[in-house]
């Protein structure tokens, strides 16, 4: 008995060290037959490492399907028995955590709506104390790396050894192309701060629709993510939750085949030499750009001095508009997008204002 259990834990750890790690399954477990058929069809693709299913569903508005609850856990046990796929579910309370562990769920994840709430994360962490189970932590719904980090720390302090991250995008008001804007830079920064944690991408909840799943998954792979969690359903259009973003197991397999899997590295001296040369050029340009920016700030300080002497405001909207318009026109000619120009000049402008502020209020 002991030996068998140890084996199951080893299998899961092995999967977690595999790259890419592919996790798939329905947004929600709905019926035993649905869970088992999904698992079998996923297993048949030979491309999926773990089975996911939501048992308790945090829905934004009441009245929609809020998960089958604990009675769905034995279905997952059965699916694992039939297919060999280890299982993973989302937990948000102590009771859910205890139940999931009681029914041998192999890995747990903390959802975006839980990561935002330190009370809830702590409650789950306390329930995890003493458990030997990997835990993945989704980014919080709002773009706040400290909350994400705090959740990692709470779970780590509970003694959980294997922790990973899931990037599922960040919510914003109004309609956008995405259900949750990816804000890739935040996930990249989180990866930079925590190189020892695996980073999984969840295209399903980023996209909220099927047609752009592949594009987002490819981008994640290009950014060296460790794996993907993608929702799949035997009858996506009639899924009880997140119908628009789910795909059949067979469609998932097609998508995984369409992805160009990149390596982080190759053992070729010529490749490394060429890369090194280009990287040196980039470093050189970065140095130059910083030097130029520093010069630009010195000019801004001089202007600040004049403004101070003549008692004029720092911000002059018409001048700011002129700078931006000029930059858009030039940017378009040399292949720099409007969004980038706006972000870049916003940052430069703010730094200029800070420099002038110092001079004027010295
Ligand atoms: C889910 O994975 O089904 C889910 C509820 O995701 P999130 O926490 O990203 O909203
Ligand atoms: Mn979902």
mmCIF file of C-alpha atoms and ligand atoms in Angstrom:
data_model
loop_
_atom_site.group_PDB
_atom_site.id
_atom_site.type_symbol
_atom_site.label_atom_id
_atom_site.label_comp_id
_atom_site.label_asym_id
_atom_site.label_seq_id
_atom_site.Cartn_x
_atom_site.Cartn_y
_atom_site.Cartn_z
ATOM 1 C CA UNK A 1 0.000 0.000 0.000
ATOM 2 C CA UNK A 2 2.742 2.368 1.094
ATOM 3 C CA UNK A 3 4.850 1.452 -1.923
ATOM 4 C CA UNK A 4 1.994 2.022 -4.375
ATOM 5 C CA UNK A 5 1.269 5.460 -2.925
ATOM 6 C CA UNK A 6 4.901 6.512 -3.071
ATOM 7 C CA UNK A 7 4.917 5.453 -6.662
ATOM 8 C CA UNK A 8 1.964 7.692 -7.510
ATOM 9 C CA UNK A 9 3.745 10.681 -5.938
ATOM 10 C CA UNK A 10 6.858 9.894 -7.948
ATOM 11 C CA UNK A 11 4.847 9.709 -11.152
ATOM 12 C CA UNK A 12 3.420 13.166 -10.484
ATOM 13 C CA UNK A 13 6.820 14.675 -9.695
ATOM 14 C CA UNK A 14 8.198 13.156 -12.861
ATOM 15 C CA UNK A 15 5.382 14.762 -14.853
ATOM 16 C CA UNK A 16 6.036 18.099 -13.170
ATOM 17 C CA UNK A 17 9.655 17.955 -14.259
ATOM 18 C CA UNK A 18 8.673 17.154 -17.838
ATOM 19 C CA UNK A 19 8.706 20.043 -20.267
ATOM 20 C CA UNK A 20 6.243 20.813 -21.726
ATOM 21 C CA UNK A 21 3.792 19.681 -19.056
ATOM 22 C CA UNK A 22 0.323 19.440 -20.595
ATOM 23 C CA UNK A 23 -2.708 19.595 -18.286
ATOM 24 C CA UNK A 24 -6.172 19.333 -19.754
ATOM 25 C CA UNK A 25 -9.734 18.460 -18.878
ATOM 26 C CA UNK A 26 -13.077 20.146 -18.463
ATOM 27 C CA UNK A 27 -13.611 23.515 -16.852
ATOM 28 C CA UNK A 28 -16.075 21.650 -14.598
ATOM 29 C CA UNK A 29 -16.720 18.050 -13.758
ATOM 30 C CA UNK A 30 -20.404 17.668 -14.700
ATOM 31 C CA UNK A 31 -21.251 13.955 -14.650
ATOM 32 C CA UNK A 32 -19.244 10.794 -14.033
ATOM 33 C CA UNK A 33 -19.664 9.753 -17.665
ATOM 34 C CA UNK A 34 -18.443 13.141 -18.923
ATOM 35 C CA UNK A 35 -15.339 13.063 -16.701
ATOM 36 C CA UNK A 36 -14.451 9.529 -17.695
ATOM 37 C CA UNK A 37 -15.029 10.001 -21.416
ATOM 38 C CA UNK A 38 -12.980 13.210 -21.376
ATOM 39 C CA UNK A 39 -10.141 11.473 -19.555
ATOM 40 C CA UNK A 40 -10.193 8.505 -21.922
ATOM 41 C CA UNK A 41 -10.196 10.656 -25.042
ATOM 42 C CA UNK A 42 -7.400 12.816 -23.611
ATOM 43 C CA UNK A 43 -5.379 9.723 -22.739
ATOM 44 C CA UNK A 44 -5.933 8.368 -26.259
ATOM 45 C CA UNK A 45 -4.210 11.414 -27.749
ATOM 46 C CA UNK A 46 -1.041 10.401 -25.904
ATOM 47 C CA UNK A 47 -0.237 14.086 -25.502
ATOM 48 C CA UNK A 48 -1.672 14.927 -22.092
ATOM 49 C CA UNK A 49 0.107 14.490 -18.746
ATOM 50 C CA UNK A 50 -2.558 15.348 -16.201
ATOM 51 C CA UNK A 51 -6.326 15.612 -15.966
ATOM 52 C CA UNK A 52 -7.863 18.805 -14.626
ATOM 53 C CA UNK A 53 -11.502 19.329 -13.605
ATOM 54 C CA UNK A 54 -13.193 22.031 -11.580
ATOM 55 C CA UNK A 55 -15.159 20.551 -8.689
ATOM 56 C CA UNK A 56 -16.006 23.825 -6.950
ATOM 57 C CA UNK A 57 -16.450 26.696 -9.391
ATOM 58 C CA UNK A 58 -16.055 30.307 -8.352
ATOM 59 C CA UNK A 59 -18.532 32.013 -10.677
ATOM 60 C CA UNK A 60 -18.648 35.779 -10.926
ATOM 61 C CA UNK A 61 -22.450 35.924 -10.660
ATOM 62 C CA UNK A 62 -24.673 33.583 -8.651
ATOM 63 C CA UNK A 63 -27.184 31.417 -10.436
ATOM 64 C CA UNK A 64 -24.864 29.693 -12.875
ATOM 65 C CA UNK A 65 -23.394 26.252 -12.279
ATOM 66 C CA UNK A 66 -21.166 26.446 -9.225
ATOM 67 C CA UNK A 67 -19.609 23.016 -9.429
ATOM 68 C CA UNK A 68 -20.705 19.482 -8.649
ATOM 69 C CA UNK A 69 -18.907 19.495 -5.294
ATOM 70 C CA UNK A 70 -17.309 16.673 -3.339
ATOM 71 C CA UNK A 71 -19.378 13.971 -5.021
ATOM 72 C CA UNK A 72 -17.330 14.557 -8.195
ATOM 73 C CA UNK A 73 -14.049 13.575 -6.528
ATOM 74 C CA UNK A 74 -14.625 9.796 -6.806
ATOM 75 C CA UNK A 75 -15.239 10.332 -10.554
ATOM 76 C CA UNK A 76 -11.720 11.693 -10.829
ATOM 77 C CA UNK A 77 -10.382 8.704 -8.897
ATOM 78 C CA UNK A 78 -12.155 6.445 -11.346
ATOM 79 C CA UNK A 79 -10.868 8.398 -14.361
ATOM 80 C CA UNK A 80 -7.326 8.066 -13.024
ATOM 81 C CA UNK A 81 -7.782 4.353 -12.444
ATOM 82 C CA UNK A 82 -8.950 3.841 -16.021
ATOM 83 C CA UNK A 83 -6.418 6.063 -17.783
ATOM 84 C CA UNK A 84 -3.432 6.457 -15.470
ATOM 85 C CA UNK A 85 -3.709 10.251 -15.732
ATOM 86 C CA UNK A 86 -2.929 11.978 -12.419
ATOM 87 C CA UNK A 87 -5.547 14.538 -11.421
ATOM 88 C CA UNK A 88 -5.631 18.159 -10.369
ATOM 89 C CA UNK A 89 -8.424 20.375 -9.006
ATOM 90 C CA UNK A 90 -8.859 23.917 -7.744
ATOM 91 C CA UNK A 91 -9.311 24.430 -4.005
ATOM 92 C CA UNK A 92 -10.383 27.641 -2.308
ATOM 93 C CA UNK A 93 -11.312 26.676 1.273
ATOM 94 C CA UNK A 94 -9.974 24.407 4.023
ATOM 95 C CA UNK A 95 -12.848 21.962 3.522
ATOM 96 C CA UNK A 96 -12.248 21.724 -0.218
ATOM 97 C CA UNK A 97 -8.543 21.149 0.399
ATOM 98 C CA UNK A 98 -9.239 18.392 2.935
ATOM 99 C CA UNK A 99 -11.753 16.709 0.640
ATOM 100 C CA UNK A 100 -9.437 16.846 -2.373
ATOM 101 C CA UNK A 101 -6.604 15.316 -0.345
ATOM 102 C CA UNK A 102 -8.947 12.698 1.114
ATOM 103 C CA UNK A 103 -9.890 11.564 -2.397
ATOM 104 C CA UNK A 104 -6.231 11.393 -3.509
ATOM 105 C CA UNK A 105 -6.219 14.303 -5.943
ATOM 106 C CA UNK A 106 -2.577 14.373 -7.093
ATOM 107 C CA UNK A 107 -2.058 18.100 -7.403
ATOM 108 C CA UNK A 108 -4.032 21.141 -6.272
ATOM 109 C CA UNK A 109 -4.270 24.599 -7.699
ATOM 110 C CA UNK A 110 -5.308 27.889 -6.187
ATOM 111 C CA UNK A 111 -7.548 29.913 -8.496
ATOM 112 C CA UNK A 112 -7.204 33.536 -9.512
ATOM 113 C CA UNK A 113 -10.124 34.618 -7.357
ATOM 114 C CA UNK A 114 -8.508 33.023 -4.317
ATOM 115 C CA UNK A 115 -4.982 34.315 -4.871
ATOM 116 C CA UNK A 116 -6.329 37.870 -4.482
ATOM 117 C CA UNK A 117 -7.468 37.148 -0.937
ATOM 118 C CA UNK A 118 -4.748 36.539 1.670
ATOM 119 C CA UNK A 119 -7.327 35.238 4.194
ATOM 120 C CA UNK A 120 -8.418 32.525 1.754
ATOM 121 C CA UNK A 121 -4.881 31.663 0.699
ATOM 122 C CA UNK A 122 -3.875 31.338 4.355
ATOM 123 C CA UNK A 123 -6.875 29.127 5.052
ATOM 124 C CA UNK A 124 -5.880 26.799 2.206
ATOM 125 C CA UNK A 125 -2.223 26.909 3.269
ATOM 126 C CA UNK A 126 -3.149 25.923 6.844
ATOM 127 C CA UNK A 127 -5.190 23.005 5.521
ATOM 128 C CA UNK A 128 -2.191 21.927 3.430
ATOM 129 C CA UNK A 129 0.158 21.701 6.403
ATOM 130 C CA UNK A 130 1.727 18.247 6.494
ATOM 131 C CA UNK A 131 0.420 17.253 3.057
ATOM 132 C CA UNK A 132 2.814 16.011 0.402
ATOM 133 C CA UNK A 133 1.129 17.426 -2.683
ATOM 134 C CA UNK A 134 2.272 19.836 -5.385
ATOM 135 C CA UNK A 135 0.363 23.121 -5.572
ATOM 136 C CA UNK A 136 0.081 25.459 -8.532
ATOM 137 C CA UNK A 137 -0.880 29.063 -7.897
ATOM 138 C CA UNK A 138 -2.725 31.115 -10.489
ATOM 139 C CA UNK A 139 -2.009 34.796 -10.814
ATOM 140 C CA UNK A 140 -4.500 37.020 -8.954
ATOM 141 C CA UNK A 141 -7.236 38.544 -11.137
ATOM 142 C CA UNK A 142 -5.700 42.001 -10.698
ATOM 143 C CA UNK A 143 -2.213 42.770 -11.994
ATOM 144 C CA UNK A 144 -0.399 42.607 -8.657
ATOM 145 C CA UNK A 145 2.787 40.561 -8.424
ATOM 146 C CA UNK A 146 3.013 41.085 -4.658
ATOM 147 C CA UNK A 147 -0.275 39.240 -4.084
ATOM 148 C CA UNK A 148 0.906 36.421 -6.332
ATOM 149 C CA UNK A 149 4.210 36.293 -4.454
ATOM 150 C CA UNK A 150 2.409 36.439 -1.098
ATOM 151 C CA UNK A 151 0.352 33.377 -2.033
ATOM 152 C CA UNK A 152 3.531 31.496 -3.003
ATOM 153 C CA UNK A 153 5.091 32.427 0.345
ATOM 154 C CA UNK A 154 2.039 31.346 2.361
ATOM 155 C CA UNK A 155 1.941 27.954 0.639
ATOM 156 C CA UNK A 156 5.708 27.513 0.973
ATOM 157 C CA UNK A 157 5.530 28.341 4.684
ATOM 158 C CA UNK A 158 2.954 25.573 5.104
ATOM 159 C CA UNK A 159 5.712 23.165 4.077
ATOM 160 C CA UNK A 160 4.654 22.504 0.476
ATOM 161 C CA UNK A 161 7.801 21.594 -1.432
ATOM 162 C CA UNK A 162 6.664 21.593 -5.041
ATOM 163 C CA UNK A 163 5.039 24.878 -6.028
ATOM 164 C CA UNK A 164 4.342 26.146 -9.515
ATOM 165 C CA UNK A 165 2.735 29.182 -11.126
ATOM 166 C CA UNK A 166 -0.121 29.443 -13.597
ATOM 167 C CA UNK A 167 -0.448 32.554 -15.726
ATOM 168 C CA UNK A 168 -4.154 32.990 -16.610
ATOM 169 C CA UNK A 169 -4.238 36.688 -17.437
ATOM 170 C CA UNK A 170 -5.611 39.732 -15.618
ATOM 171 C CA UNK A 171 -9.128 41.082 -15.695
ATOM 172 C CA UNK A 172 -10.003 44.550 -16.890
ATOM 173 C CA UNK A 173 -13.165 46.516 -17.347
ATOM 174 C CA UNK A 174 -14.988 46.424 -20.657
ATOM 175 C CA UNK A 175 -14.651 44.280 -23.744
ATOM 176 C CA UNK A 176 -11.203 43.478 -25.011
ATOM 177 C CA UNK A 177 -9.869 40.854 -27.398
ATOM 178 C CA UNK A 178 -9.082 38.721 -24.396
ATOM 179 C CA UNK A 179 -11.239 37.579 -21.510
ATOM 180 C CA UNK A 180 -8.240 38.293 -19.300
ATOM 181 C CA UNK A 181 -5.435 40.408 -20.714
ATOM 182 C CA UNK A 182 -2.229 38.362 -20.699
ATOM 183 C CA UNK A 183 0.078 41.233 -19.676
ATOM 184 C CA UNK A 184 2.988 38.977 -20.569
ATOM 185 C CA UNK A 185 5.501 41.304 -18.936
ATOM 186 C CA UNK A 186 4.070 40.536 -15.500
ATOM 187 C CA UNK A 187 4.414 36.795 -15.926
ATOM 188 C CA UNK A 188 7.926 37.275 -17.299
ATOM 189 C CA UNK A 189 8.837 39.358 -14.258
ATOM 190 C CA UNK A 190 7.348 36.718 -11.934
ATOM 191 C CA UNK A 191 9.423 34.065 -13.738
ATOM 192 C CA UNK A 192 12.519 36.209 -13.374
ATOM 193 C CA UNK A 193 11.937 36.587 -9.645
ATOM 194 C CA UNK A 194 11.208 32.873 -9.138
ATOM 195 C CA UNK A 195 13.397 30.911 -11.534
ATOM 196 C CA UNK A 196 12.966 27.752 -9.433
ATOM 197 C CA UNK A 197 9.167 27.632 -9.902
ATOM 198 C CA UNK A 198 7.620 26.116 -13.000
ATOM 199 C CA UNK A 199 5.446 28.512 -14.993
ATOM 200 C CA UNK A 200 2.398 27.132 -16.780
ATOM 201 C CA UNK A 201 0.286 29.139 -19.196
ATOM 202 C CA UNK A 202 -3.531 28.888 -19.200
ATOM 203 C CA UNK A 203 -4.617 30.080 -22.658
ATOM 204 C CA UNK A 204 -8.256 29.096 -21.980
ATOM 205 C CA UNK A 205 -8.901 31.738 -19.334
ATOM 206 C CA UNK A 206 -6.742 34.331 -21.097
ATOM 207 C CA UNK A 207 -8.649 33.948 -24.379
ATOM 208 C CA UNK A 208 -12.165 33.111 -23.254
ATOM 209 C CA UNK A 209 -12.715 31.839 -26.816
ATOM 210 C CA UNK A 210 -11.377 28.972 -28.907
ATOM 211 C CA UNK A 211 -10.179 30.739 -32.016
ATOM 212 C CA UNK A 212 -7.129 32.393 -30.453
ATOM 213 C CA UNK A 213 -6.018 29.612 -28.076
ATOM 214 C CA UNK A 214 -3.277 28.424 -30.404
ATOM 215 C CA UNK A 215 -1.832 31.890 -30.863
ATOM 216 C CA UNK A 216 -1.571 32.435 -27.104
ATOM 217 C CA UNK A 217 -0.244 28.936 -26.440
ATOM 218 C CA UNK A 218 2.443 29.459 -29.084
ATOM 219 C CA UNK A 219 3.461 32.739 -27.540
ATOM 220 C CA UNK A 220 3.818 31.060 -24.139
ATOM 221 C CA UNK A 221 6.004 28.342 -25.621
ATOM 222 C CA UNK A 222 8.093 30.988 -27.396
ATOM 223 C CA UNK A 223 8.560 32.634 -24.003
ATOM 224 C CA UNK A 224 9.910 29.363 -22.563
ATOM 225 C CA UNK A 225 6.955 28.464 -20.334
ATOM 226 C CA UNK A 226 7.137 25.007 -18.760
ATOM 227 C CA UNK A 227 3.720 23.892 -19.876
ATOM 228 C CA UNK A 228 0.092 24.572 -20.705
ATOM 229 C CA UNK A 229 -3.233 24.090 -18.962
ATOM 230 C CA UNK A 230 -5.998 24.054 -21.566
ATOM 231 C CA UNK A 231 -9.652 23.226 -20.948
ATOM 232 C CA UNK A 232 -11.223 20.413 -22.948
ATOM 233 C CA UNK A 233 -14.719 18.992 -23.065
ATOM 234 C CA UNK A 234 -16.406 16.147 -24.934
ATOM 235 C CA UNK A 235 -19.138 18.556 -26.091
ATOM 236 C CA UNK A 236 -17.695 22.054 -25.685
ATOM 237 C CA UNK A 237 -20.731 24.023 -26.851
ATOM 238 C CA UNK A 238 -22.884 22.393 -24.208
ATOM 239 C CA UNK A 239 -20.399 22.658 -21.338
ATOM 240 C CA UNK A 240 -21.957 23.795 -18.068
ATOM 241 C CA UNK A 241 -19.255 26.471 -17.640
ATOM 242 C CA UNK A 242 -16.826 28.278 -19.958
ATOM 243 C CA UNK A 243 -18.418 26.756 -23.075
ATOM 244 C CA UNK A 244 -16.885 29.263 -25.504
ATOM 245 C CA UNK A 245 -13.283 28.518 -24.625
ATOM 246 C CA UNK A 246 -13.287 24.715 -24.448
ATOM 247 C CA UNK A 247 -12.200 22.354 -27.212
ATOM 248 C CA UNK A 248 -12.647 18.621 -27.704
ATOM 249 C CA UNK A 249 -9.738 16.373 -26.698
ATOM 250 C CA UNK A 250 -9.091 15.710 -30.399
ATOM 251 C CA UNK A 251 -9.011 19.440 -31.226
ATOM 252 C CA UNK A 252 -6.619 19.895 -28.338
ATOM 253 C CA UNK A 253 -4.337 17.246 -29.819
ATOM 254 C CA UNK A 254 -4.446 19.017 -33.202
ATOM 255 C CA UNK A 255 -3.542 22.257 -31.502
ATOM 256 C CA UNK A 256 -0.625 20.685 -29.648
ATOM 257 C CA UNK A 257 0.588 19.292 -32.982
ATOM 258 C CA UNK A 258 0.364 22.739 -34.565
ATOM 259 C CA UNK A 259 2.514 24.368 -31.903
ATOM 260 C CA UNK A 260 6.138 24.870 -32.848
ATOM 261 C CA UNK A 261 7.979 23.572 -29.786
ATOM 262 C CA UNK A 262 11.110 25.544 -29.187
ATOM 263 C CA UNK A 263 14.187 24.574 -27.256
ATOM 264 C CA UNK A 264 15.757 26.936 -24.801
ATOM 265 C CA UNK A 265 19.199 26.005 -26.016
ATOM 266 C CA UNK A 266 21.143 24.025 -28.612
ATOM 267 C CA UNK A 267 24.618 22.559 -28.464
ATOM 268 C CA UNK A 268 26.024 24.387 -31.433
ATOM 269 C CA UNK A 269 29.044 26.616 -31.133
ATOM 270 C CA UNK A 270 28.245 28.530 -34.300
ATOM 271 C CA UNK A 271 24.739 29.272 -33.021
ATOM 272 C CA UNK A 272 26.052 30.466 -29.659
ATOM 273 C CA UNK A 273 28.730 32.607 -31.270
ATOM 274 C CA UNK A 274 26.197 34.274 -33.583
ATOM 275 C CA UNK A 275 23.804 34.838 -30.690
ATOM 276 C CA UNK A 276 26.562 36.253 -28.508
ATOM 277 C CA UNK A 277 27.547 38.709 -31.214
ATOM 278 C CA UNK A 278 23.999 39.978 -31.633
ATOM 279 C CA UNK A 279 23.540 40.179 -27.876
ATOM 280 C CA UNK A 280 26.657 42.292 -27.569
ATOM 281 C CA UNK A 281 25.257 44.648 -30.181
ATOM 282 C CA UNK A 282 22.040 44.846 -28.194
ATOM 283 C CA UNK A 283 23.944 45.594 -24.982
ATOM 284 C CA UNK A 284 25.850 48.265 -26.815
ATOM 285 C CA UNK A 285 22.663 49.897 -28.126
ATOM 286 C CA UNK A 286 21.045 49.664 -24.674
ATOM 287 C CA UNK A 287 24.038 51.471 -23.178
ATOM 288 C CA UNK A 288 23.790 54.147 -25.827
ATOM 289 C CA UNK A 289 20.061 54.590 -25.324
ATOM 290 C CA UNK A 290 20.562 54.989 -21.578
ATOM 291 C CA UNK A 291 23.262 57.534 -22.211
ATOM 292 C CA UNK A 292 20.925 59.450 -24.536
ATOM 293 C CA UNK A 293 18.097 59.284 -22.012
ATOM 294 C CA UNK A 294 20.391 60.686 -19.356
ATOM 295 C CA UNK A 295 21.249 63.559 -21.703
ATOM 296 C CA UNK A 296 17.563 64.085 -22.369
ATOM 297 C CA UNK A 297 16.915 64.345 -18.619
ATOM 298 C CA UNK A 298 19.692 66.929 -18.279
ATOM 299 C CA UNK A 299 17.934 69.043 -20.945
ATOM 300 C CA UNK A 300 14.654 68.629 -19.102
ATOM 301 C CA UNK A 301 16.364 69.858 -15.941
ATOM 302 C CA UNK A 302 17.592 72.964 -17.793
ATOM 303 C CA UNK A 303 14.059 73.640 -18.973
ATOM 304 C CA UNK A 304 12.941 73.133 -15.373
ATOM 305 C CA UNK A 305 15.364 75.835 -14.301
ATOM 306 C CA UNK A 306 13.839 78.318 -16.810
ATOM 307 C CA UNK A 307 10.317 77.347 -15.801
ATOM 308 C CA UNK A 308 11.206 77.938 -12.183
ATOM 309 C CA UNK A 309 12.650 81.366 -12.902
ATOM 310 C CA UNK A 310 9.513 82.322 -14.853
ATOM 311 C CA UNK A 311 7.100 80.514 -12.528
ATOM 312 C CA UNK A 312 5.562 78.296 -15.216
ATOM 313 C CA UNK A 313 3.853 74.896 -14.708
ATOM 314 C CA UNK A 314 5.825 71.718 -15.412
ATOM 315 C CA UNK A 315 3.134 70.084 -17.532
ATOM 316 C CA UNK A 316 2.100 71.803 -20.707
ATOM 317 C CA UNK A 317 -0.437 69.602 -22.403
ATOM 318 C CA UNK A 318 -0.029 71.105 -25.860
ATOM 319 C CA UNK A 319 3.718 70.423 -25.846
ATOM 320 C CA UNK A 320 3.132 66.869 -24.638
ATOM 321 C CA UNK A 321 0.637 66.240 -27.458
ATOM 322 C CA UNK A 322 3.110 67.634 -29.955
ATOM 323 C CA UNK A 323 5.835 65.251 -28.716
ATOM 324 C CA UNK A 324 3.506 62.255 -28.962
ATOM 325 C CA UNK A 325 2.160 63.129 -32.427
ATOM 326 C CA UNK A 326 5.681 63.580 -33.719
ATOM 327 C CA UNK A 327 6.714 60.252 -32.249
ATOM 328 C CA UNK A 328 3.724 58.392 -33.756
ATOM 329 C CA UNK A 329 4.561 59.661 -37.238
ATOM 330 C CA UNK A 330 8.240 58.829 -36.952
ATOM 331 C CA UNK A 331 7.534 55.534 -35.207
ATOM 332 C CA UNK A 332 5.260 54.347 -37.976
ATOM 333 C CA UNK A 333 7.952 55.009 -40.572
ATOM 334 C CA UNK A 334 10.551 52.967 -38.698
ATOM 335 C CA UNK A 335 8.380 50.085 -37.533
ATOM 336 C CA UNK A 336 7.546 51.053 -33.931
ATOM 337 C CA UNK A 337 3.928 50.442 -32.919
ATOM 338 C CA UNK A 338 1.697 53.163 -31.489
ATOM 339 C CA UNK A 339 1.132 51.231 -28.270
ATOM 340 C CA UNK A 340 4.855 50.923 -27.656
ATOM 341 C CA UNK A 341 5.472 54.589 -28.494
ATOM 342 C CA UNK A 342 2.772 55.610 -26.030
ATOM 343 C CA UNK A 343 4.166 53.442 -23.212
ATOM 344 C CA UNK A 344 7.729 54.472 -23.918
ATOM 345 C CA UNK A 345 7.023 58.194 -24.068
ATOM 346 C CA UNK A 346 4.769 57.992 -21.013
ATOM 347 C CA UNK A 347 7.683 56.544 -19.064
ATOM 348 C CA UNK A 348 10.198 59.038 -20.441
ATOM 349 C CA UNK A 349 7.816 61.924 -19.853
ATOM 350 C CA UNK A 350 7.171 60.879 -16.240
ATOM 351 C CA UNK A 351 10.894 60.644 -15.602
ATOM 352 C CA UNK A 352 11.365 64.140 -17.113
ATOM 353 C CA UNK A 353 8.621 65.497 -14.874
ATOM 354 C CA UNK A 354 10.319 63.944 -11.847
ATOM 355 C CA UNK A 355 13.612 65.572 -12.796
ATOM 356 C CA UNK A 356 11.970 68.970 -13.341
ATOM 357 C CA UNK A 357 10.027 68.605 -10.123
ATOM 358 C CA UNK A 358 13.265 68.153 -8.202
ATOM 359 C CA UNK A 359 14.759 71.278 -9.767
ATOM 360 C CA UNK A 360 11.672 73.423 -9.362
ATOM 361 C CA UNK A 361 11.054 72.464 -5.767
ATOM 362 C CA UNK A 362 14.667 72.352 -4.713
HETATM 363 C C1 LIG B 1 -10.625 27.449 -13.951
HETATM 364 O O1 LIG B 1 -9.457 27.049 -14.104
HETATM 365 O O2 LIG B 1 -11.618 26.861 -14.382
HETATM 366 C C2 LIG B 1 -10.812 28.750 -13.269
HETATM 367 C C3 LIG B 1 -11.885 29.017 -12.552
HETATM 368 O O3 LIG B 1 -9.820 29.588 -13.517
HETATM 369 P P1 LIG B 1 -9.385 31.021 -12.920
HETATM 370 O O4 LIG B 1 -9.040 30.805 -11.484
HETATM 371 O O5 LIG B 1 -8.212 31.304 -13.779
HETATM 372 O O6 LIG B 1 -10.533 31.951 -13.160
HETATM 373 MN MN1 LIG B 2 -12.890 27.554 -16.620
#
